[in-house]
Short mmCIF file of N, CA and C in Angstrom, two decimals:
data_model
loop_
_atom_site.label_atom_id
_atom_site.label_comp_id
_atom_site.label_asym_id
_atom_site.label_seq_id
_atom_site.Cartn_x
_atom_site.Cartn_y
_atom_site.Cartn_z
N UNK A 1 0.82 -1.17 0.00
CA UNK A 1 0.00 0.00 0.00
C UNK A 1 0.88 1.24 0.00
N UNK A 2 0.62 2.16 -0.87
CA UNK A 2 1.41 3.38 -0.98
C UNK A 2 0.98 4.37 0.08
N UNK A 3 1.99 5.09 0.61
CA UNK A 3 1.68 6.11 1.60
C UNK A 3 1.19 7.38 0.92
N UNK A 4 0.28 8.05 1.60
CA UNK A 4 -0.20 9.34 1.08
C UNK A 4 0.87 10.40 1.33
N UNK A 5 1.24 11.12 0.31
CA UNK A 5 2.18 12.23 0.56
C UNK A 5 1.51 13.26 1.44
N UNK A 6 2.34 13.98 2.19
CA UNK A 6 1.80 15.02 3.08
C UNK A 6 1.18 16.13 2.26
N UNK A 7 0.10 16.63 2.79
CA UNK A 7 -0.55 17.74 2.11
C UNK A 7 0.29 19.00 2.31
N UNK A 8 0.20 19.97 1.40
CA UNK A 8 0.95 21.22 1.55
C UNK A 8 0.62 21.91 2.87
N UNK A 9 -0.62 21.84 3.31
CA UNK A 9 -1.02 22.48 4.57
C UNK A 9 -0.34 21.80 5.75
N UNK A 10 -0.29 20.48 5.74
CA UNK A 10 0.36 19.72 6.81
C UNK A 10 1.85 20.06 6.87
N UNK A 11 2.50 20.17 5.72
CA UNK A 11 3.93 20.52 5.68
C UNK A 11 4.18 21.92 6.24
N UNK A 12 3.31 22.84 5.90
CA UNK A 12 3.45 24.21 6.41
C UNK A 12 3.26 24.26 7.92
N UNK A 13 2.29 23.51 8.42
CA UNK A 13 2.04 23.48 9.87
C UNK A 13 3.23 22.88 10.61
N UNK A 14 3.81 21.82 10.09
CA UNK A 14 4.99 21.22 10.71
C UNK A 14 6.16 22.21 10.72
N UNK A 15 6.37 22.88 9.60
CA UNK A 15 7.42 23.90 9.49
C UNK A 15 7.19 25.01 10.52
N UNK A 16 5.95 25.48 10.62
CA UNK A 16 5.61 26.55 11.56
C UNK A 16 5.82 26.10 13.00
N UNK A 17 5.42 24.87 13.33
CA UNK A 17 5.59 24.35 14.69
C UNK A 17 7.07 24.30 15.07
N UNK A 18 7.91 23.82 14.15
CA UNK A 18 9.34 23.73 14.42
C UNK A 18 9.93 25.12 14.70
N UNK A 19 9.55 26.10 13.90
CA UNK A 19 10.08 27.45 14.09
C UNK A 19 9.55 28.10 15.37
N UNK A 20 8.32 27.83 15.73
CA UNK A 20 7.77 28.36 16.98
C UNK A 20 8.47 27.74 18.18
N UNK A 21 8.80 26.46 18.10
CA UNK A 21 9.53 25.81 19.19
C UNK A 21 10.92 26.42 19.33
N UNK A 22 11.61 26.61 18.22
CA UNK A 22 12.95 27.22 18.26
C UNK A 22 12.87 28.64 18.82
N UNK A 23 11.90 29.41 18.35
CA UNK A 23 11.73 30.77 18.84
C UNK A 23 11.42 30.78 20.34
N UNK A 24 10.58 29.86 20.78
CA UNK A 24 10.26 29.75 22.21
C UNK A 24 11.48 29.42 23.04
N UNK A 25 12.30 28.46 22.57
CA UNK A 25 13.52 28.09 23.29
C UNK A 25 14.52 29.24 23.34
N UNK A 26 14.63 29.97 22.23
CA UNK A 26 15.53 31.13 22.22
C UNK A 26 15.04 32.21 23.18
N UNK A 27 13.74 32.41 23.27
CA UNK A 27 13.17 33.40 24.20
C UNK A 27 13.46 33.00 25.64
N UNK A 28 13.29 31.73 25.95
CA UNK A 28 13.57 31.24 27.31
C UNK A 28 15.05 31.43 27.63
N UNK A 29 15.93 31.10 26.68
CA UNK A 29 17.38 31.28 26.90
C UNK A 29 17.71 32.75 27.13
N UNK A 30 17.09 33.66 26.37
CA UNK A 30 17.35 35.09 26.54
C UNK A 30 16.91 35.57 27.91
N UNK A 31 15.76 35.09 28.38
CA UNK A 31 15.27 35.49 29.71
C UNK A 31 16.22 34.98 30.79
N UNK A 32 16.70 33.76 30.65
CA UNK A 32 17.63 33.21 31.64
C UNK A 32 18.94 34.00 31.62
N UNK A 33 19.46 34.30 30.44
CA UNK A 33 20.70 35.06 30.34
C UNK A 33 20.53 36.46 30.95
N UNK A 34 19.39 37.09 30.70
CA UNK A 34 19.11 38.42 31.26
C UNK A 34 19.14 38.34 32.79
N UNK A 35 18.56 37.28 33.34
CA UNK A 35 18.55 37.09 34.79
C UNK A 35 19.94 36.95 35.38
N UNK A 36 20.88 36.43 34.59
CA UNK A 36 22.26 36.29 35.04
C UNK A 36 23.11 37.51 34.73
N UNK A 37 22.49 38.58 34.21
CA UNK A 37 23.21 39.83 33.98
C UNK A 37 23.83 39.94 32.60
N UNK A 38 23.47 39.07 31.69
CA UNK A 38 24.01 39.14 30.33
C UNK A 38 23.23 40.18 29.54
N UNK A 39 23.94 41.07 28.87
CA UNK A 39 23.30 42.10 28.03
C UNK A 39 24.00 42.13 26.68
N UNK A 40 23.25 42.46 25.65
CA UNK A 40 23.82 42.61 24.32
C UNK A 40 23.82 44.09 23.98
N UNK A 41 24.99 44.60 23.63
CA UNK A 41 25.14 46.00 23.24
C UNK A 41 25.19 46.09 21.72
N UNK A 42 24.30 46.91 21.15
CA UNK A 42 24.31 47.13 19.70
C UNK A 42 24.64 48.58 19.36
N UNK A 43 24.85 49.41 20.38
CA UNK A 43 25.20 50.81 20.11
C UNK A 43 26.66 50.90 19.69
N UNK A 44 27.09 52.08 19.28
CA UNK A 44 28.48 52.25 18.86
C UNK A 44 29.30 53.04 19.86
N UNK A 45 28.69 53.43 21.00
CA UNK A 45 29.44 54.14 22.03
C UNK A 45 30.50 53.24 22.65
N UNK A 46 30.21 51.95 22.71
CA UNK A 46 31.16 50.92 23.12
C UNK A 46 31.01 49.78 22.14
N UNK A 47 32.02 48.95 21.97
CA UNK A 47 31.95 47.92 20.93
C UNK A 47 30.71 47.03 21.07
N UNK A 48 30.02 46.79 19.96
CA UNK A 48 28.89 45.87 20.00
C UNK A 48 29.37 44.49 20.46
N UNK A 49 28.56 43.86 21.30
CA UNK A 49 28.93 42.55 21.81
C UNK A 49 28.08 42.12 22.98
N UNK A 50 28.55 41.10 23.66
CA UNK A 50 27.87 40.55 24.82
C UNK A 50 28.61 41.03 26.06
N UNK A 51 27.86 41.57 27.01
CA UNK A 51 28.43 42.16 28.22
C UNK A 51 27.81 41.51 29.46
N UNK A 52 28.53 41.59 30.57
CA UNK A 52 28.05 41.10 31.85
C UNK A 52 27.88 42.27 32.81
N UNK A 53 26.69 42.38 33.40
CA UNK A 53 26.40 43.42 34.38
C UNK A 53 26.55 42.81 35.77
N UNK A 54 27.26 43.52 36.65
CA UNK A 54 27.37 43.08 38.04
C UNK A 54 27.01 44.24 38.95
N UNK A 55 26.25 43.95 39.96
CA UNK A 55 25.83 44.98 40.91
C UNK A 55 27.03 45.44 41.71
N UNK A 56 27.09 46.73 41.95
CA UNK A 56 28.15 47.29 42.76
C UNK A 56 27.57 48.12 43.87
N UNK A 57 28.34 48.35 44.87
CA UNK A 57 27.88 49.21 45.97
C UNK A 57 28.58 50.56 45.90
N UNK A 58 29.74 50.56 45.27
CA UNK A 58 30.52 51.79 45.13
C UNK A 58 30.85 51.96 43.66
N UNK A 59 30.60 53.15 43.16
CA UNK A 59 30.94 53.46 41.77
C UNK A 59 31.92 54.63 41.80
N UNK A 60 33.01 54.47 41.06
CA UNK A 60 34.10 55.44 41.10
C UNK A 60 34.47 55.91 39.69
N UNK A 61 35.29 56.94 39.65
CA UNK A 61 35.82 57.44 38.38
C UNK A 61 36.48 56.28 37.62
N UNK A 62 36.29 56.26 36.33
CA UNK A 62 36.83 55.27 35.40
C UNK A 62 36.02 53.98 35.34
N UNK A 63 35.01 53.81 36.21
CA UNK A 63 34.17 52.61 36.13
C UNK A 63 33.32 52.66 34.87
N UNK A 64 33.21 51.53 34.19
CA UNK A 64 32.31 51.38 33.06
C UNK A 64 30.98 50.89 33.64
N UNK A 65 29.90 51.64 33.39
CA UNK A 65 28.63 51.31 34.01
C UNK A 65 27.49 51.26 32.99
N UNK A 66 26.47 50.50 33.34
CA UNK A 66 25.21 50.48 32.61
C UNK A 66 24.24 51.28 33.45
N UNK A 67 23.58 52.26 32.83
CA UNK A 67 22.69 53.13 33.59
C UNK A 67 21.52 53.59 32.72
N UNK A 68 20.47 54.01 33.40
CA UNK A 68 19.34 54.63 32.70
C UNK A 68 19.64 56.12 32.57
N UNK A 69 19.50 56.67 31.36
CA UNK A 69 19.75 58.10 31.20
C UNK A 69 18.74 58.93 31.99
N UNK A 70 19.10 60.16 32.32
CA UNK A 70 18.15 61.01 33.05
C UNK A 70 16.91 61.27 32.21
N UNK A 71 15.81 61.50 32.89
CA UNK A 71 14.54 61.76 32.23
C UNK A 71 14.43 63.26 31.99
N UNK A 72 15.06 63.73 30.89
CA UNK A 72 15.04 65.17 30.61
C UNK A 72 14.78 65.44 29.13
N UNK A 73 14.67 66.71 28.77
CA UNK A 73 14.33 67.10 27.40
C UNK A 73 15.36 66.63 26.38
N UNK A 74 16.64 66.68 26.72
CA UNK A 74 17.69 66.25 25.79
C UNK A 74 17.54 64.76 25.45
N UNK A 75 17.20 63.95 26.45
CA UNK A 75 17.01 62.51 26.22
C UNK A 75 15.77 62.27 25.37
N UNK A 76 14.70 63.02 25.64
CA UNK A 76 13.47 62.85 24.84
C UNK A 76 13.71 63.25 23.38
N UNK A 77 14.47 64.31 23.16
CA UNK A 77 14.83 64.70 21.79
C UNK A 77 15.67 63.61 21.14
N UNK A 78 16.61 63.05 21.88
CA UNK A 78 17.47 61.99 21.35
C UNK A 78 16.65 60.77 20.94
N UNK A 79 15.65 60.47 21.72
CA UNK A 79 14.78 59.33 21.39
C UNK A 79 14.00 59.59 20.11
N UNK A 80 13.44 60.80 19.98
CA UNK A 80 12.69 61.17 18.77
C UNK A 80 13.60 61.12 17.54
N UNK A 81 14.86 61.52 17.70
CA UNK A 81 15.82 61.55 16.58
C UNK A 81 16.50 60.20 16.35
N UNK A 82 16.13 59.20 17.12
CA UNK A 82 16.69 57.84 17.00
C UNK A 82 18.16 57.73 17.38
N UNK A 83 18.64 58.60 18.28
CA UNK A 83 19.99 58.42 18.82
C UNK A 83 19.97 57.26 19.82
N UNK A 84 18.81 57.05 20.44
CA UNK A 84 18.65 56.05 21.48
C UNK A 84 17.27 55.42 21.31
N UNK A 85 17.19 54.13 21.55
CA UNK A 85 15.94 53.39 21.35
C UNK A 85 15.01 53.50 22.55
N UNK A 86 13.76 53.17 22.33
CA UNK A 86 12.76 53.10 23.41
C UNK A 86 13.09 51.91 24.31
N UNK A 87 12.77 52.07 25.59
CA UNK A 87 13.04 51.00 26.53
C UNK A 87 12.30 51.19 27.83
N UNK A 88 12.76 50.47 28.86
CA UNK A 88 12.05 50.42 30.14
C UNK A 88 12.56 51.38 31.21
N UNK A 89 13.55 52.20 30.89
CA UNK A 89 14.03 53.20 31.87
C UNK A 89 12.94 54.25 32.09
N UNK A 90 13.03 54.99 33.19
CA UNK A 90 12.07 56.08 33.46
C UNK A 90 12.04 57.09 32.32
N UNK A 91 13.15 57.22 31.60
CA UNK A 91 13.22 58.14 30.46
C UNK A 91 12.57 57.53 29.21
N UNK A 92 11.99 56.35 29.35
CA UNK A 92 11.39 55.56 28.26
C UNK A 92 12.40 55.17 27.20
N UNK A 93 13.66 55.00 27.60
CA UNK A 93 14.73 54.60 26.70
C UNK A 93 15.39 53.33 27.23
N UNK A 94 16.29 52.78 26.42
CA UNK A 94 17.12 51.67 26.87
C UNK A 94 18.26 52.23 27.73
N UNK A 95 18.86 51.39 28.56
CA UNK A 95 20.04 51.84 29.32
C UNK A 95 21.22 52.11 28.39
N UNK A 96 22.20 52.86 28.91
CA UNK A 96 23.41 53.21 28.17
C UNK A 96 24.63 52.64 28.87
N UNK A 97 25.68 52.41 28.09
CA UNK A 97 27.00 52.03 28.63
C UNK A 97 27.90 53.24 28.45
N UNK A 98 28.45 53.72 29.56
CA UNK A 98 29.40 54.85 29.52
C UNK A 98 30.38 54.69 30.68
N UNK A 99 31.43 55.50 30.63
CA UNK A 99 32.42 55.52 31.70
C UNK A 99 32.15 56.71 32.61
N UNK A 100 32.31 56.52 33.91
CA UNK A 100 32.20 57.62 34.86
C UNK A 100 33.50 58.41 34.80
N UNK A 101 33.40 59.70 34.43
CA UNK A 101 34.61 60.53 34.33
C UNK A 101 34.56 61.75 35.24
N UNK A 102 33.40 61.99 35.86
CA UNK A 102 33.27 63.12 36.78
C UNK A 102 32.31 62.75 37.90
N UNK A 103 32.59 63.28 39.09
CA UNK A 103 31.79 62.94 40.27
C UNK A 103 31.23 64.19 40.94
N UNK A 104 30.32 63.98 41.87
CA UNK A 104 29.66 65.08 42.57
C UNK A 104 30.66 66.10 43.11
N UNK A 105 30.32 67.38 42.91
CA UNK A 105 31.15 68.47 43.40
C UNK A 105 32.23 68.90 42.42
N UNK A 106 32.41 68.18 41.33
CA UNK A 106 33.43 68.55 40.36
C UNK A 106 32.85 69.49 39.32
N UNK A 107 33.69 70.36 38.81
CA UNK A 107 33.28 71.39 37.85
C UNK A 107 33.47 70.88 36.42
N UNK A 108 32.42 71.03 35.62
CA UNK A 108 32.46 70.67 34.21
C UNK A 108 32.48 71.96 33.41
N UNK A 109 33.50 72.10 32.56
CA UNK A 109 33.60 73.30 31.72
C UNK A 109 33.61 72.87 30.26
N UNK A 110 32.87 73.64 29.45
CA UNK A 110 32.78 73.37 28.02
C UNK A 110 33.62 74.39 27.28
N UNK A 111 34.85 74.01 26.98
CA UNK A 111 35.75 74.81 26.15
C UNK A 111 35.81 74.05 24.83
N UNK A 112 36.75 74.29 23.97
CA UNK A 112 36.78 73.40 22.82
C UNK A 112 36.81 71.92 23.22
N UNK A 113 37.39 71.60 24.36
CA UNK A 113 37.30 70.25 24.92
C UNK A 113 36.60 70.34 26.26
N UNK A 114 36.13 69.21 26.76
CA UNK A 114 35.46 69.17 28.07
C UNK A 114 36.53 69.09 29.15
N UNK A 115 36.39 69.95 30.15
CA UNK A 115 37.30 69.93 31.29
C UNK A 115 36.53 69.49 32.53
N UNK A 116 37.10 68.55 33.26
CA UNK A 116 36.56 68.15 34.56
C UNK A 116 37.59 68.60 35.59
N UNK A 117 37.21 69.58 36.40
CA UNK A 117 38.14 70.18 37.37
C UNK A 117 39.45 70.61 36.68
N UNK A 118 39.31 71.17 35.48
CA UNK A 118 40.46 71.70 34.76
C UNK A 118 41.25 70.69 33.94
N UNK A 119 40.87 69.41 34.01
CA UNK A 119 41.58 68.37 33.26
C UNK A 119 40.77 68.00 32.02
N UNK A 120 41.40 68.09 30.84
CA UNK A 120 40.71 67.83 29.57
C UNK A 120 40.45 66.34 29.37
N UNK A 121 39.26 66.04 28.86
CA UNK A 121 38.93 64.67 28.45
C UNK A 121 39.40 64.50 27.00
N UNK A 122 40.14 63.47 26.73
CA UNK A 122 40.68 63.21 25.39
C UNK A 122 39.55 63.06 24.38
N UNK A 123 39.65 63.81 23.28
CA UNK A 123 38.68 63.71 22.19
C UNK A 123 37.29 64.18 22.52
N UNK A 124 37.16 65.09 23.48
CA UNK A 124 35.84 65.43 24.00
C UNK A 124 35.18 66.67 23.39
N UNK A 125 35.60 67.07 22.22
CA UNK A 125 34.97 68.24 21.61
C UNK A 125 33.48 67.97 21.40
N UNK A 126 32.66 68.97 21.73
CA UNK A 126 31.21 68.84 21.53
C UNK A 126 30.86 69.17 20.09
N UNK A 127 29.90 68.44 19.57
CA UNK A 127 29.36 68.75 18.25
C UNK A 127 28.29 69.82 18.41
N UNK A 128 28.15 70.67 17.43
CA UNK A 128 27.11 71.70 17.43
C UNK A 128 25.83 71.16 16.81
N UNK A 129 26.01 70.31 15.78
CA UNK A 129 24.86 69.70 15.10
C UNK A 129 25.10 68.21 14.95
N UNK A 130 24.01 67.48 14.72
CA UNK A 130 24.14 66.04 14.47
C UNK A 130 24.43 65.80 12.99
N UNK A 131 24.45 64.54 12.57
CA UNK A 131 24.80 64.20 11.19
C UNK A 131 23.77 64.70 10.17
N UNK A 132 22.58 65.08 10.65
CA UNK A 132 21.55 65.62 9.76
C UNK A 132 21.43 67.14 9.91
N UNK A 133 22.44 67.74 10.52
CA UNK A 133 22.56 69.20 10.68
C UNK A 133 21.49 69.79 11.60
N UNK A 134 20.97 68.98 12.53
CA UNK A 134 20.03 69.49 13.53
C UNK A 134 20.84 69.91 14.75
N UNK A 135 20.44 70.99 15.42
CA UNK A 135 21.23 71.47 16.57
C UNK A 135 21.20 70.48 17.74
N UNK A 136 22.36 70.37 18.39
CA UNK A 136 22.47 69.56 19.60
C UNK A 136 22.44 70.47 20.82
N UNK A 137 21.98 69.94 21.93
CA UNK A 137 21.94 70.68 23.19
C UNK A 137 23.34 71.17 23.55
N UNK A 138 23.44 72.44 23.89
CA UNK A 138 24.72 73.02 24.30
C UNK A 138 24.59 73.47 25.76
N UNK A 139 25.04 72.63 26.67
CA UNK A 139 24.94 72.93 28.10
C UNK A 139 25.93 74.02 28.49
N UNK A 140 25.60 74.71 29.55
CA UNK A 140 26.51 75.69 30.15
C UNK A 140 27.41 74.97 31.15
N UNK A 141 28.53 75.59 31.52
CA UNK A 141 29.39 75.03 32.56
C UNK A 141 28.54 74.75 33.80
N UNK A 142 28.87 73.67 34.51
CA UNK A 142 28.09 73.36 35.72
C UNK A 142 28.92 72.55 36.71
N UNK A 143 28.42 72.51 37.94
CA UNK A 143 28.99 71.69 39.00
C UNK A 143 28.15 70.42 39.04
N UNK A 144 28.81 69.26 39.07
CA UNK A 144 28.08 68.00 39.12
C UNK A 144 27.36 67.92 40.46
N UNK A 145 26.02 67.75 40.44
CA UNK A 145 25.26 67.72 41.69
C UNK A 145 25.62 66.54 42.60
N UNK A 146 25.22 66.67 43.85
CA UNK A 146 25.42 65.61 44.84
C UNK A 146 24.80 64.31 44.32
N UNK A 147 25.47 63.19 44.59
CA UNK A 147 24.99 61.85 44.21
C UNK A 147 24.74 61.72 42.70
N UNK A 148 25.60 62.35 41.90
CA UNK A 148 25.49 62.29 40.44
C UNK A 148 26.87 62.07 39.84
N UNK A 149 26.89 61.79 38.53
CA UNK A 149 28.16 61.60 37.83
C UNK A 149 28.05 62.13 36.40
N UNK A 150 29.21 62.30 35.78
CA UNK A 150 29.30 62.73 34.39
C UNK A 150 29.69 61.50 33.58
N UNK A 151 28.85 61.13 32.60
CA UNK A 151 29.05 59.92 31.79
C UNK A 151 29.68 60.29 30.45
N UNK A 152 30.63 59.45 30.00
CA UNK A 152 31.38 59.77 28.78
C UNK A 152 31.82 58.48 28.11
N UNK A 153 31.83 58.48 26.78
CA UNK A 153 32.34 57.32 26.04
C UNK A 153 33.76 57.60 25.59
N UNK A 154 34.71 56.92 26.20
CA UNK A 154 36.09 57.05 25.77
C UNK A 154 36.38 56.13 24.58
N UNK A 155 35.43 55.28 24.21
CA UNK A 155 35.60 54.40 23.05
C UNK A 155 35.27 55.14 21.75
N UNK A 156 34.20 55.92 21.76
CA UNK A 156 33.78 56.66 20.55
C UNK A 156 33.47 58.10 20.94
N UNK A 157 34.48 58.84 21.40
CA UNK A 157 34.22 60.17 21.94
C UNK A 157 33.66 61.19 20.94
N UNK A 158 33.98 61.06 19.68
CA UNK A 158 33.53 62.06 18.72
C UNK A 158 32.04 61.99 18.43
N UNK A 159 31.45 60.79 18.50
CA UNK A 159 30.06 60.63 18.10
C UNK A 159 29.13 60.14 19.21
N UNK A 160 29.65 59.90 20.38
CA UNK A 160 28.82 59.37 21.46
C UNK A 160 27.85 60.41 22.00
N UNK A 161 26.64 59.97 22.31
CA UNK A 161 25.65 60.82 22.97
C UNK A 161 25.80 60.56 24.45
N UNK A 162 26.35 61.53 25.17
CA UNK A 162 26.67 61.33 26.59
C UNK A 162 26.39 62.60 27.38
N UNK A 163 26.97 62.72 28.57
CA UNK A 163 26.68 63.85 29.46
C UNK A 163 27.04 65.20 28.87
N UNK A 164 27.82 65.25 27.81
CA UNK A 164 28.09 66.52 27.13
C UNK A 164 26.79 67.14 26.63
N UNK A 165 25.82 66.29 26.33
CA UNK A 165 24.56 66.75 25.74
C UNK A 165 23.36 66.62 26.67
N UNK A 166 23.39 65.68 27.63
CA UNK A 166 22.23 65.51 28.52
C UNK A 166 22.52 65.81 29.98
N UNK A 167 23.74 66.15 30.33
CA UNK A 167 24.06 66.57 31.69
C UNK A 167 24.38 65.42 32.63
N UNK A 168 24.42 65.77 33.91
CA UNK A 168 24.79 64.81 34.96
C UNK A 168 23.70 63.75 35.11
N UNK A 169 24.11 62.59 35.61
CA UNK A 169 23.22 61.45 35.80
C UNK A 169 23.18 61.10 37.29
N UNK A 170 21.99 60.92 37.88
CA UNK A 170 21.92 60.50 39.28
C UNK A 170 22.55 59.12 39.47
N UNK A 171 23.30 58.94 40.53
CA UNK A 171 23.92 57.64 40.84
C UNK A 171 22.85 56.55 40.97
N UNK A 172 21.66 56.92 41.39
CA UNK A 172 20.59 55.93 41.55
C UNK A 172 20.15 55.35 40.20
N UNK A 173 20.55 55.96 39.09
CA UNK A 173 20.21 55.44 37.76
C UNK A 173 21.14 54.32 37.31
N UNK A 174 22.21 54.09 38.07
CA UNK A 174 23.16 53.04 37.69
C UNK A 174 22.54 51.67 37.96
N UNK A 175 22.60 50.81 36.94
CA UNK A 175 22.12 49.43 37.05
C UNK A 175 23.25 48.56 37.58
N UNK A 176 24.49 48.83 37.16
CA UNK A 176 25.64 48.07 37.65
C UNK A 176 26.88 48.32 36.82
N UNK A 177 27.99 47.74 37.29
CA UNK A 177 29.21 47.74 36.48
C UNK A 177 28.96 46.84 35.29
N UNK A 178 29.62 47.12 34.18
CA UNK A 178 29.44 46.29 32.99
C UNK A 178 30.80 46.01 32.37
N UNK A 179 30.98 44.76 31.91
CA UNK A 179 32.25 44.36 31.32
C UNK A 179 31.98 43.51 30.07
N UNK A 180 32.78 43.69 29.03
CA UNK A 180 32.58 42.90 27.81
C UNK A 180 32.96 41.43 28.04
N UNK A 181 32.14 40.53 27.51
CA UNK A 181 32.45 39.10 27.52
C UNK A 181 32.90 38.65 26.13
N UNK A 182 32.21 39.19 25.11
CA UNK A 182 32.52 38.84 23.73
C UNK A 182 32.17 40.01 22.85
N UNK A 183 33.14 40.49 22.09
CA UNK A 183 32.94 41.64 21.20
C UNK A 183 32.73 41.11 19.79
N UNK A 184 31.70 41.64 19.09
CA UNK A 184 31.40 41.19 17.72
C UNK A 184 32.40 41.78 16.75
#
């Protein structure tokens, strides 16, 4: 007796079931990895790759941290202009990876380069406009407020959207220290 070949509908359903199972397993793996502090960075402020977040109790100058940007007008403009994606932070954006380069009580000056207590940050010239010639926020000199920090990308200083444009970040916005595990 000859077997009936599978109907096209049956083949499609089997194909769909297999892909849904794979997608489900990948989703479960992503949730588990997230629970263990694994994050994927796709921005260009730091190399795209897989990173590990670890909770810290003390955050100091030069620490690489994952944080939620402040909920302010500059961040909302950045989101509208697609500098930063939508996410679960209070600012309705995704968290950012930056280095802490200034701490509470330190003076930030905007000269051709950024000065923190008179010391220039390498490659820190502020842009006046973005790549589409739209004006960028130009902050005035300021003192970093209590329990806040100045965030900066030393990996891509010329094009990074950081505290030069959105100001100081509250320490309470820090999610944790972050370190690369695998760079793409």
